[in-house]
Structure formats: C-alpha cells, structure tokens
PDB file of N, CA and C in Angstrom:
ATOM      1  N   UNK A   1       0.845  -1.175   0.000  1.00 97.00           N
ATOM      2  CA  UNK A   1       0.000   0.000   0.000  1.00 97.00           C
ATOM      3  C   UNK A   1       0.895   1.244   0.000  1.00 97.00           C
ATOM      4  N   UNK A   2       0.417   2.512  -0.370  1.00 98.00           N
ATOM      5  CA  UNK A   2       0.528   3.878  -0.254  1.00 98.00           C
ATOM      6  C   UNK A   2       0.697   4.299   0.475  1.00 98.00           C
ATOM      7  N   UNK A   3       2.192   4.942   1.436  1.00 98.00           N
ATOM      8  CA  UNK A   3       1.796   6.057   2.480  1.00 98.00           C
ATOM      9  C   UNK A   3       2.091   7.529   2.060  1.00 98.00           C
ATOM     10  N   UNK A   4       1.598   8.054   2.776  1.00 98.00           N
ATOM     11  CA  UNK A   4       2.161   9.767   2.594  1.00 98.00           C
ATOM     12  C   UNK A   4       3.090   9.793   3.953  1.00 98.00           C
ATOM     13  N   UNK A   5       4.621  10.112   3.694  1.00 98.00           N
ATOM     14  CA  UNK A   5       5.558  10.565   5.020  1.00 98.00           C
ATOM     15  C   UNK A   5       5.129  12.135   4.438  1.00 98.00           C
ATOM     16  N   UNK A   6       5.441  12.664   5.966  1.00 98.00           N
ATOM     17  CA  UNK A   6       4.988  14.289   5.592  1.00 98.00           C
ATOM     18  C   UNK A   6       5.933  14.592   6.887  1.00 98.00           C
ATOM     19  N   UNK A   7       7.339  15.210   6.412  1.00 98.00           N
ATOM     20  CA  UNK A   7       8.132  15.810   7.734  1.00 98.00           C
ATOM     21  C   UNK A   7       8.308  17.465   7.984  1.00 98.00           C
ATOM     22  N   UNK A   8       8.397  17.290   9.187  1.00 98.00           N
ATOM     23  CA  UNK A   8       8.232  19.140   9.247  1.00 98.00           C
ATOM     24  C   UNK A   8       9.124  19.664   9.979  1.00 98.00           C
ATOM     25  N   UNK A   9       9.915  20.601   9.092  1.00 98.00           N
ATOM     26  CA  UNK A   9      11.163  20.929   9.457  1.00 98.00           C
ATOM     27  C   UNK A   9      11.328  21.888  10.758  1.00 98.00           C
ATOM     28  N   UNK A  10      11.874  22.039  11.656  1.00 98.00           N
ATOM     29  CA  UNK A  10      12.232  22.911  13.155  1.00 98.00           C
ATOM     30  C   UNK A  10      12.783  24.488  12.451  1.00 98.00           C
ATOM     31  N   UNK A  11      12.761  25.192  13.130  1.00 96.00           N
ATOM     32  CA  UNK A  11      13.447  26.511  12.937  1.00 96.00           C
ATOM     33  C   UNK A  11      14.870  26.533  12.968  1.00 96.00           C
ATOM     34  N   UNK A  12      15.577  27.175  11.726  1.00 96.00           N
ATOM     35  CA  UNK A  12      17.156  27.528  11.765  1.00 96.00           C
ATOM     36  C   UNK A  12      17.531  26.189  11.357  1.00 96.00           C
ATOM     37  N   UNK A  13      16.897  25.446  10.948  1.00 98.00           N
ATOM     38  CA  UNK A  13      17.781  23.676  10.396  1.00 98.00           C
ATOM     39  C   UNK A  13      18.533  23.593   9.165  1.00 98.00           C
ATOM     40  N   UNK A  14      18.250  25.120   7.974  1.00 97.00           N
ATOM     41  CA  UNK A  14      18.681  24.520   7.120  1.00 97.00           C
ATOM     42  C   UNK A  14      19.928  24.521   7.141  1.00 97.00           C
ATOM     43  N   UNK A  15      21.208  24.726   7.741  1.00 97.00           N
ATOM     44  CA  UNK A  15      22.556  24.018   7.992  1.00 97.00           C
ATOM     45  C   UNK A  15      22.023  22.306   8.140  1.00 97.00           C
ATOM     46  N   UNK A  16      21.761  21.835   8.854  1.00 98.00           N
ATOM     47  CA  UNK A  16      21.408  21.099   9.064  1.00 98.00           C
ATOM     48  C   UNK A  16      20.840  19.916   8.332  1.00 98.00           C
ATOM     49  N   UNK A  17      20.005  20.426   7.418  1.00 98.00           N
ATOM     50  CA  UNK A  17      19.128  19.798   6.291  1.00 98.00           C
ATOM     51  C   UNK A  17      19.980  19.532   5.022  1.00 98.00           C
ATOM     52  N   UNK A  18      21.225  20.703   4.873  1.00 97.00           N
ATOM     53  CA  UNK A  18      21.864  20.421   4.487  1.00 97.00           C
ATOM     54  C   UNK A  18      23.041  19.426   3.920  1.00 97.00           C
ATOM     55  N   UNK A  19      22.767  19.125   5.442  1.00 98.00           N
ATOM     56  CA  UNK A  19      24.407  18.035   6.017  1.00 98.00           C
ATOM     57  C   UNK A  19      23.754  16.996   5.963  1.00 98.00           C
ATOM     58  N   UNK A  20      22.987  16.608   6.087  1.00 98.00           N
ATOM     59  CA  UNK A  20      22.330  15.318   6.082  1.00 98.00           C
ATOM     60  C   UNK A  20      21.670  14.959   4.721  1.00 98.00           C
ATOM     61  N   UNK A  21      21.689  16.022   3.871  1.00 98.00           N
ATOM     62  CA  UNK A  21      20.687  15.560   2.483  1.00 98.00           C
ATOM     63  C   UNK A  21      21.150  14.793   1.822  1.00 98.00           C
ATOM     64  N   UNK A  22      22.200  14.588   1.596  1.00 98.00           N
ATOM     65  CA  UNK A  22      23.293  13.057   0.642  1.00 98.00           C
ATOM     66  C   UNK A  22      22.612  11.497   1.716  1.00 98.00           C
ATOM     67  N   UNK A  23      22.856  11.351   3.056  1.00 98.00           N
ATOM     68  CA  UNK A  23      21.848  10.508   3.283  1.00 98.00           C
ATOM     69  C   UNK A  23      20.665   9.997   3.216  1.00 98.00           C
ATOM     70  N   UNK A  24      19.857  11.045   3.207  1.00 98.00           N
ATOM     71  CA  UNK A  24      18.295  11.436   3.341  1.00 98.00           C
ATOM     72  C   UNK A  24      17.886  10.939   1.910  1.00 98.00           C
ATOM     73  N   UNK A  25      18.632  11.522   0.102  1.00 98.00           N
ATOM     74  CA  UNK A  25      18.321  11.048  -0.923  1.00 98.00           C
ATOM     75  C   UNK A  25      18.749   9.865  -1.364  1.00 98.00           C
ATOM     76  N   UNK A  26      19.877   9.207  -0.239  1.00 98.00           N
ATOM     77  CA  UNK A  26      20.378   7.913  -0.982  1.00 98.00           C
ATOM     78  C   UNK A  26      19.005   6.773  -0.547  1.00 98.00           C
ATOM     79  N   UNK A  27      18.158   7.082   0.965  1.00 98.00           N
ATOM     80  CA  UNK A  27      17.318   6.106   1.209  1.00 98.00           C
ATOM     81  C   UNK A  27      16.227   6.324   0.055  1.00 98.00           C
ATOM     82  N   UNK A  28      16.077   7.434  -0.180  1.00 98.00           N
ATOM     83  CA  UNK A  28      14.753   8.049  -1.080  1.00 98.00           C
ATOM     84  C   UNK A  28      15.022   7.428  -3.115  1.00 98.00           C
ATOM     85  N   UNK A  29      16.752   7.282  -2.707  1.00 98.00           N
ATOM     86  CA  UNK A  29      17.057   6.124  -4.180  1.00 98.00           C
ATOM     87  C   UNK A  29      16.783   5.181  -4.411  1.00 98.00           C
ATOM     88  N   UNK A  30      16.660   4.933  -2.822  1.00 98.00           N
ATOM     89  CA  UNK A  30      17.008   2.967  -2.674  1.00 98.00           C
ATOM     90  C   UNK A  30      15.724   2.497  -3.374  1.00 98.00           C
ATOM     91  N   UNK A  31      14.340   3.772  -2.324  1.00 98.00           N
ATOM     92  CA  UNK A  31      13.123   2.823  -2.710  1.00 98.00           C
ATOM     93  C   UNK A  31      12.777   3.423  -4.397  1.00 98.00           C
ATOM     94  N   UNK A  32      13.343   4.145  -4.943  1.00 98.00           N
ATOM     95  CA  UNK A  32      13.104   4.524  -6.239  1.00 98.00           C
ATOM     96  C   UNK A  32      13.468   3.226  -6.912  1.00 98.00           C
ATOM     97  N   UNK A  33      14.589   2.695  -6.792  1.00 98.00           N
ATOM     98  CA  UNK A  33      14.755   1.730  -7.488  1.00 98.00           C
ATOM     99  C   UNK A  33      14.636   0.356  -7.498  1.00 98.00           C
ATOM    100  N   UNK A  34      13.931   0.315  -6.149  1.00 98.00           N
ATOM    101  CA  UNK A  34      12.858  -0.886  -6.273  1.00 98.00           C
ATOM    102  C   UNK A  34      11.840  -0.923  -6.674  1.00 98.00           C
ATOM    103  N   UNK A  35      11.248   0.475  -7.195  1.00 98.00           N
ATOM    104  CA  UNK A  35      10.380   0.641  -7.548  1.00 98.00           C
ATOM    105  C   UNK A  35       8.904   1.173  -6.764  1.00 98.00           C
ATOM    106  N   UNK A  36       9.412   1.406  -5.429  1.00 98.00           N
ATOM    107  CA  UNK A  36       8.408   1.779  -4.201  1.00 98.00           C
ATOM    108  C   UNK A  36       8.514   3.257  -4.403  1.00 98.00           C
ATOM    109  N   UNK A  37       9.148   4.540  -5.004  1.00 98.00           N
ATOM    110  CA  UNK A  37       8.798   5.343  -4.481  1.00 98.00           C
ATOM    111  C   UNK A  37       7.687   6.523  -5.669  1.00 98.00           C
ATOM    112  N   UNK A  38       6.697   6.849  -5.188  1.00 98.00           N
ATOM    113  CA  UNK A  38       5.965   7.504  -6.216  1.00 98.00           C
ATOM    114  C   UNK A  38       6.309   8.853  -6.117  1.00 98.00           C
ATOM    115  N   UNK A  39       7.137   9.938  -5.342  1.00 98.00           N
ATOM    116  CA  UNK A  39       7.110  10.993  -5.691  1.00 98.00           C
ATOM    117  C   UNK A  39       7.863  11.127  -3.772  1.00 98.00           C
ATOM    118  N   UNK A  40       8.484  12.658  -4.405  1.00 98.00           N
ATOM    119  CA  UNK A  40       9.301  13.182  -2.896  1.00 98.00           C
ATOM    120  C   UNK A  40      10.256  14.326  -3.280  1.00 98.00           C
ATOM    121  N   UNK A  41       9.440  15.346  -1.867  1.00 98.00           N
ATOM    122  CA  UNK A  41      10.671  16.489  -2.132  1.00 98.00           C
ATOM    123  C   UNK A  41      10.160  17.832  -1.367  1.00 98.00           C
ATOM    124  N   UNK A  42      10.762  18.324  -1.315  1.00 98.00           N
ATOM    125  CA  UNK A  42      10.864  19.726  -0.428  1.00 98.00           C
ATOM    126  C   UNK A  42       9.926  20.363  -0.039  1.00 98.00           C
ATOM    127  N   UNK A  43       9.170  20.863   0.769  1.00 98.00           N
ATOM    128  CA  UNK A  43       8.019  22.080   0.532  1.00 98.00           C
ATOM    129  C   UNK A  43       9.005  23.514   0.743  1.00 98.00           C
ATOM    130  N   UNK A  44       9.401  24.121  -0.042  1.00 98.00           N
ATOM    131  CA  UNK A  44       9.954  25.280   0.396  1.00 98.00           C
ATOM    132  C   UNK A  44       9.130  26.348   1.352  1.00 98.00           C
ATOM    133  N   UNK A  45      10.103  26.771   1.909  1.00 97.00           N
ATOM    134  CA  UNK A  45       9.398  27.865   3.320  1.00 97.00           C
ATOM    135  C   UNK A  45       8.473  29.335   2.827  1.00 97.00           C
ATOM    136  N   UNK A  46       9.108  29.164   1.263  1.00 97.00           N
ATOM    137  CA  UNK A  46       8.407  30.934   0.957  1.00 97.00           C
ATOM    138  C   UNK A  46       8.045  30.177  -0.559  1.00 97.00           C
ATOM    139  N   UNK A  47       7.398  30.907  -1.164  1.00 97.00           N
ATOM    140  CA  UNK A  47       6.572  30.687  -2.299  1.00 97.00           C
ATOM    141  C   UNK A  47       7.857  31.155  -3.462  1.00 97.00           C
ATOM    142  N   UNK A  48       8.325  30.069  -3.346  1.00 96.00           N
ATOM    143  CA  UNK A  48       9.609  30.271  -4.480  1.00 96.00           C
ATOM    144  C   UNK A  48      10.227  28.697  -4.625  1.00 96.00           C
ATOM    145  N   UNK A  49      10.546  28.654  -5.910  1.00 93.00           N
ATOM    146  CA  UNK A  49      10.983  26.950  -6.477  1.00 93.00           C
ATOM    147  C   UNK A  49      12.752  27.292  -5.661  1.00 93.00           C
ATOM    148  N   UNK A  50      13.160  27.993  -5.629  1.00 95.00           N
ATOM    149  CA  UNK A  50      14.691  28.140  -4.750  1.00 95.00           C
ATOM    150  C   UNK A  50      14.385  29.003  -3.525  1.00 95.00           C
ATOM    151  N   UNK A  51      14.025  28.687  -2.503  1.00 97.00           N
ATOM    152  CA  UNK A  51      14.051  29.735  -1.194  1.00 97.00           C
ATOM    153  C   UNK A  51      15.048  29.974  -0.842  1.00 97.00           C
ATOM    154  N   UNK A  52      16.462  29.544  -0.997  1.00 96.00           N
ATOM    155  CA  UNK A  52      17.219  30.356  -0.884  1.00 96.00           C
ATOM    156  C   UNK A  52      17.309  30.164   0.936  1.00 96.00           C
ATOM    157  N   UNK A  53      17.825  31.561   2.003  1.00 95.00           N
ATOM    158  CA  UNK A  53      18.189  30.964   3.284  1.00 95.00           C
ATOM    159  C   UNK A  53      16.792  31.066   4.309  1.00 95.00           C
ATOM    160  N   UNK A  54      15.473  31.565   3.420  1.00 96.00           N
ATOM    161  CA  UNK A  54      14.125  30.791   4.175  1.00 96.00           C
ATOM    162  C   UNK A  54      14.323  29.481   4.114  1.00 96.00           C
ATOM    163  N   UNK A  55      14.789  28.719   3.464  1.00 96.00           N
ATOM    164  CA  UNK A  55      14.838  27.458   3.622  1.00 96.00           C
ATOM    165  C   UNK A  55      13.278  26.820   3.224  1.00 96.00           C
ATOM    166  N   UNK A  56      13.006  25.825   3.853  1.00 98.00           N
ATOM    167  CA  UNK A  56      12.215  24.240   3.737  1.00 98.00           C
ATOM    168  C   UNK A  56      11.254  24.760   5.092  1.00 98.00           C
ATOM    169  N   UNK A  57      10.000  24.146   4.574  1.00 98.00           N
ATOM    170  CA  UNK A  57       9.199  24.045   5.912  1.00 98.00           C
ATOM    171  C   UNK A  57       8.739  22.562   6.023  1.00 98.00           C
ATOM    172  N   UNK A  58       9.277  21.608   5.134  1.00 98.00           N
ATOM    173  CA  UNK A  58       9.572  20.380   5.668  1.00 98.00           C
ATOM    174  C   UNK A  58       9.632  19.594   4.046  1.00 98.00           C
ATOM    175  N   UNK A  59       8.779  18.111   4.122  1.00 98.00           N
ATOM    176  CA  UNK A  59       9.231  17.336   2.817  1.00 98.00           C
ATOM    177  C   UNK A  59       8.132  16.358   3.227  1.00 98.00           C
ATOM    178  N   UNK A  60       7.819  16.128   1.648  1.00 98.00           N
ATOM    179  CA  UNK A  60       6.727  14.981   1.619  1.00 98.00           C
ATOM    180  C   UNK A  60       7.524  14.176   0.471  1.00 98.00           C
ATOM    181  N   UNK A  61       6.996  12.966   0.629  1.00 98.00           N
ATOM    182  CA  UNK A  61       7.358  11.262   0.782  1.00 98.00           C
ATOM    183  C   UNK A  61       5.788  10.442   0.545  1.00 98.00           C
ATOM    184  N   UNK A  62       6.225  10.662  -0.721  1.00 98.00           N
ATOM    185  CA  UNK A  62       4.749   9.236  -1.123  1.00 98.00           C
ATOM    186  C   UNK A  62       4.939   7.668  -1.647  1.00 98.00           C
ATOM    187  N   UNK A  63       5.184   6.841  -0.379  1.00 98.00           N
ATOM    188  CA  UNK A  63       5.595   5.285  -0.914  1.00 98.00           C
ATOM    189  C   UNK A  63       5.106   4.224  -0.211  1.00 98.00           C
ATOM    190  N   UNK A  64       5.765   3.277  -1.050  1.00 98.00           N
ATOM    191  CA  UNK A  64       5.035   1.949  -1.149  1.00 98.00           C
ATOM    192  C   UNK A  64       5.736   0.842   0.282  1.00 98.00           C
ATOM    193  N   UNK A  65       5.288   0.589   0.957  1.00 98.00           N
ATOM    194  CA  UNK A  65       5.535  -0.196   2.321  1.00 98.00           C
ATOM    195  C   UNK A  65       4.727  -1.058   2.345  1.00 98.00           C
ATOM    196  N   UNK A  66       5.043  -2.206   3.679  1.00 98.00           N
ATOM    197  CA  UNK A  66       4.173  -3.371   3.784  1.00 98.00           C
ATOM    198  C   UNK A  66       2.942  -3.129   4.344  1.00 98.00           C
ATOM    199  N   UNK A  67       3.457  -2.278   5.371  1.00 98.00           N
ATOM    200  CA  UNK A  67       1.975  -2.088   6.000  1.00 98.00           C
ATOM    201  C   UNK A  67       2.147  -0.343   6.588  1.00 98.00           C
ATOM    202  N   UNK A  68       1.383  -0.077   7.927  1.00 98.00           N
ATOM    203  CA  UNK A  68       1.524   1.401   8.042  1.00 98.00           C
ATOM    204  C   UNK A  68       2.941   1.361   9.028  1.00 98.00           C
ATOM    205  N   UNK A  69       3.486  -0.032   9.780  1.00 98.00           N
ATOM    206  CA  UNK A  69       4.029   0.232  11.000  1.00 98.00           C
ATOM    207  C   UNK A  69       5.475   0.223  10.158  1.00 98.00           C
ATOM    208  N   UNK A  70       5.530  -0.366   9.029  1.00 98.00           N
ATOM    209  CA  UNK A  70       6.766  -0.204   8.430  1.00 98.00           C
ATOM    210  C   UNK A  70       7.445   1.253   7.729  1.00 98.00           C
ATOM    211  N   UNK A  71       5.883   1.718   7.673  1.00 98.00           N
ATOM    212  CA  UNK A  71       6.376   3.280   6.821  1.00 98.00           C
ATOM    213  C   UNK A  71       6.752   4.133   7.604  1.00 98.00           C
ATOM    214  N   UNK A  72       6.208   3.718   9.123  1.00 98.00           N
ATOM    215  CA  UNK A  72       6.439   4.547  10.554  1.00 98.00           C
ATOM    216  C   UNK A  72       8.113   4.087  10.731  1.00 98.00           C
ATOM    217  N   UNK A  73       8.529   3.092  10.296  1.00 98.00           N
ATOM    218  CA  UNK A  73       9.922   2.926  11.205  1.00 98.00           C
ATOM    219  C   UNK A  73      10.635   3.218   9.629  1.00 98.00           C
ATOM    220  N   UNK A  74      10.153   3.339   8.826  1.00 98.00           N
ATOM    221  CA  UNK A  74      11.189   4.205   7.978  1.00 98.00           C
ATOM    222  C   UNK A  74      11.241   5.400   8.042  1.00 98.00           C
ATOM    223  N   UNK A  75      10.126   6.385   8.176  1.00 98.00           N
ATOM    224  CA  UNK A  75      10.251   7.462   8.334  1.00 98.00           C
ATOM    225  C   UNK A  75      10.901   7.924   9.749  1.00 98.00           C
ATOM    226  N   UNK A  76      10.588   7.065  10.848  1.00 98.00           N
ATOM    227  CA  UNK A  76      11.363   7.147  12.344  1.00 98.00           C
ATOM    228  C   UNK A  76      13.198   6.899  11.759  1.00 98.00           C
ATOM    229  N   UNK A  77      13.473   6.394  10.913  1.00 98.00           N
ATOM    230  CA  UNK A  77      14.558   6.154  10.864  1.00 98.00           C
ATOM    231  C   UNK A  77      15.792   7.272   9.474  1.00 98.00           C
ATOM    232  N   UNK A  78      14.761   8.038   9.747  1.00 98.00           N
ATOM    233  CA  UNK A  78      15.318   9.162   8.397  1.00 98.00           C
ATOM    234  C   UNK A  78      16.357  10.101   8.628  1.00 98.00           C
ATOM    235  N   UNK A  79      17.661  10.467   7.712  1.00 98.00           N
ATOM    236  CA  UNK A  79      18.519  11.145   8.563  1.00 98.00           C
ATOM    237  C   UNK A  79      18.058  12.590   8.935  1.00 98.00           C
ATOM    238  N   UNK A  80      17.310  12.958   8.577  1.00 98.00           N
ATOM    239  CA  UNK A  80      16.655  14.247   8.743  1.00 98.00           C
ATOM    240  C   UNK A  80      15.879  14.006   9.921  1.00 98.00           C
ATOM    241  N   UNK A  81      15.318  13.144  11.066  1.00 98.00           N
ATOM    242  CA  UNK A  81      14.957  13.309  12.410  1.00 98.00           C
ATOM    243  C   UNK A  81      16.432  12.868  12.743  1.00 98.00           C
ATOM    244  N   UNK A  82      17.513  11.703  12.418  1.00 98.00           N
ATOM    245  CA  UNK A  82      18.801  11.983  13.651  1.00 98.00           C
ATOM    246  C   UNK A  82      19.041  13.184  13.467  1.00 98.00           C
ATOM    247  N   UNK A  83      19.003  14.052  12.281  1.00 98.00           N
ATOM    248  CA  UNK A  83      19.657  15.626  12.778  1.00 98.00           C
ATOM    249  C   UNK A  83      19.015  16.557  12.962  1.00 98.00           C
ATOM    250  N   UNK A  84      17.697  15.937  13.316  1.00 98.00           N
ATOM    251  CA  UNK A  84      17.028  17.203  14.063  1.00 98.00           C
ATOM    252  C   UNK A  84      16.561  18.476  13.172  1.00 98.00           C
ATOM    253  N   UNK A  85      16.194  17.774  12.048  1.00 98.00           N
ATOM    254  CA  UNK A  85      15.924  18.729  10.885  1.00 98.00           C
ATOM    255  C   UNK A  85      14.307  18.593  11.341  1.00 98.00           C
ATOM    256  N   UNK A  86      13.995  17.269  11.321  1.00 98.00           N
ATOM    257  CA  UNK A  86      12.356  17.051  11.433  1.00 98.00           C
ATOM    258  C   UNK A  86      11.887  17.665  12.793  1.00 98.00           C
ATOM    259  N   UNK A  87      11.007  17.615  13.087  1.00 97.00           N
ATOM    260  CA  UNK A  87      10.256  18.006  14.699  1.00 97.00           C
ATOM    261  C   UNK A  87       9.528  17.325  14.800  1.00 97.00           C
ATOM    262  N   UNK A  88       8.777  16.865  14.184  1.00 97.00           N
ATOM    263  CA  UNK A  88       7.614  15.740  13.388  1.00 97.00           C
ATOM    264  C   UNK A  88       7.430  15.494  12.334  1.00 97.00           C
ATOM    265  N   UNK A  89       7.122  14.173  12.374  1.00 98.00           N
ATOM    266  CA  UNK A  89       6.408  13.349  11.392  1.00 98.00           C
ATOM    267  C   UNK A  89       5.446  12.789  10.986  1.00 98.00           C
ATOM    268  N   UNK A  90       4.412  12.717   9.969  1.00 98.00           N
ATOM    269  CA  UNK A  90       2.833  12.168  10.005  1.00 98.00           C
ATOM    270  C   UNK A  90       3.189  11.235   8.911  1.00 98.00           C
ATOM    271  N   UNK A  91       2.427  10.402   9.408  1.00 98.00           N
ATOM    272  CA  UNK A  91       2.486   8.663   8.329  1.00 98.00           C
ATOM    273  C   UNK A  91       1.271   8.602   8.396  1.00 98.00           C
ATOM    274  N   UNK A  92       0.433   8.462   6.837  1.00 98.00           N
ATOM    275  CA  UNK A  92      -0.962   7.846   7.115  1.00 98.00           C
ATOM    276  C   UNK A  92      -0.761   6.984   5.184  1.00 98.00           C
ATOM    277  N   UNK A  93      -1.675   6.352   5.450  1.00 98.00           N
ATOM    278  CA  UNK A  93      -2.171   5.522   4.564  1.00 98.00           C
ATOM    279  C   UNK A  93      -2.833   6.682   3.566  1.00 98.00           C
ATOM    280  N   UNK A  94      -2.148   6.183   1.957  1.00 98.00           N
ATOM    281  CA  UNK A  94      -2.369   6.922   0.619  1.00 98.00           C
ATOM    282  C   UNK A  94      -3.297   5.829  -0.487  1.00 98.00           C
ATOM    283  N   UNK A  95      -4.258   6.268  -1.052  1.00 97.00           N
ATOM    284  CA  UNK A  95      -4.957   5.358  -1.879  1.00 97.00           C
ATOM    285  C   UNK A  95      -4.740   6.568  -3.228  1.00 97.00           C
ATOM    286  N   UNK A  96      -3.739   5.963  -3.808  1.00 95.00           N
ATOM    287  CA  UNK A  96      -3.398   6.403  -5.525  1.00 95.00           C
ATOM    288  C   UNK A  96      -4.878   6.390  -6.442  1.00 95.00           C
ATOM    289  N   UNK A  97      -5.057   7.753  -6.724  1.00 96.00           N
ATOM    290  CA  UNK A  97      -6.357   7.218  -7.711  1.00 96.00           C
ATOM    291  C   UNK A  97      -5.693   7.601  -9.461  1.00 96.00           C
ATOM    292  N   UNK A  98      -5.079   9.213  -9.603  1.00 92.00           N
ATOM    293  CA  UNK A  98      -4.749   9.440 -10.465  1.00 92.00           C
ATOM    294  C   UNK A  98      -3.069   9.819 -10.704  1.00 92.00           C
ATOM    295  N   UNK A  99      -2.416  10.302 -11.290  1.00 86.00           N
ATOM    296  CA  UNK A  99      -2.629   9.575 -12.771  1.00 86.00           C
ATOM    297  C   UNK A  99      -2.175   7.761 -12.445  1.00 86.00           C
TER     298      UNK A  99
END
C-alpha cells in the first residue's frame, strides 16, 4: 500500500538539512529503485521553487511499504529526524487514484 511521510522541518535547520541531504536522498534512491517510491521532495518555506536561506518548511514522501508500522519505522529512521531537521512526522495511509 501507499503512504504519505509528511516531515516538518524545526526553525534555523537549514545548515542542518543540508548536512544530512546526501543521506536522506540515498534512502529516497534505494526505494526509487525498487520501484516503491511515487514521488518526494521539499516544501519550500516561501513561495519560491529556490528559497534560498528561508529554507524548507519540511518534505513529503509518497511510498510503497508493507503495512503502516513499516512506513512509521522508515520514516522514524530518516537522517533528517537523527539531525534534528524534522520536529515531526505524520504517516498515514495513501490510496493512488490518479494519474
């Protein structure tokens, strides 16, 4: 099944978000190329495709897991909560209709 990860970035992280993003996209490869991941990437902080040092107000994550408790311990396991980029995280179940 479908989840939506939806992480939400803390204040002053983007150093932070930074240093960790070569980890953060190699897991977001892995499931690309198994074929689990349908889409993922930034919400920028200001209404601009480059925000520049507003930074990120977090990142959504739409993929394919066994069940919901597995999408929870992947997203629990993201380098962006060890560095304290995330503050939270919401995992819920996604039903793909289009395209």
């Amino acid at each position: 099944m479908w989840y939506v990860i939806e992480g939400y970035d803390g204040q002053d992280v983007l150093p932070a978000r930074q240093a960790a993003r070569p980890a953060h996209l190699a897991r977001l490869q892995a499931l690309r190329e198994a074929g689990r991941l349908l889409l993922a990437g930034p919400c920028p902080a200001i209404d601009s495709e480059d925000p520049g040092a507003a930074g990120f107000s977090g990142s959504l994550v739409v993929a394919e897991f066994e069940s919901l408790a597995a999408a929870r311990a992947w997203a629990d396991a993201d380098p962006y909560v060890a560095a304290g980029v995330y503050v939270r995280t919401e995992v819920r179940p996604f039903r793909r209709v289009l395209p």
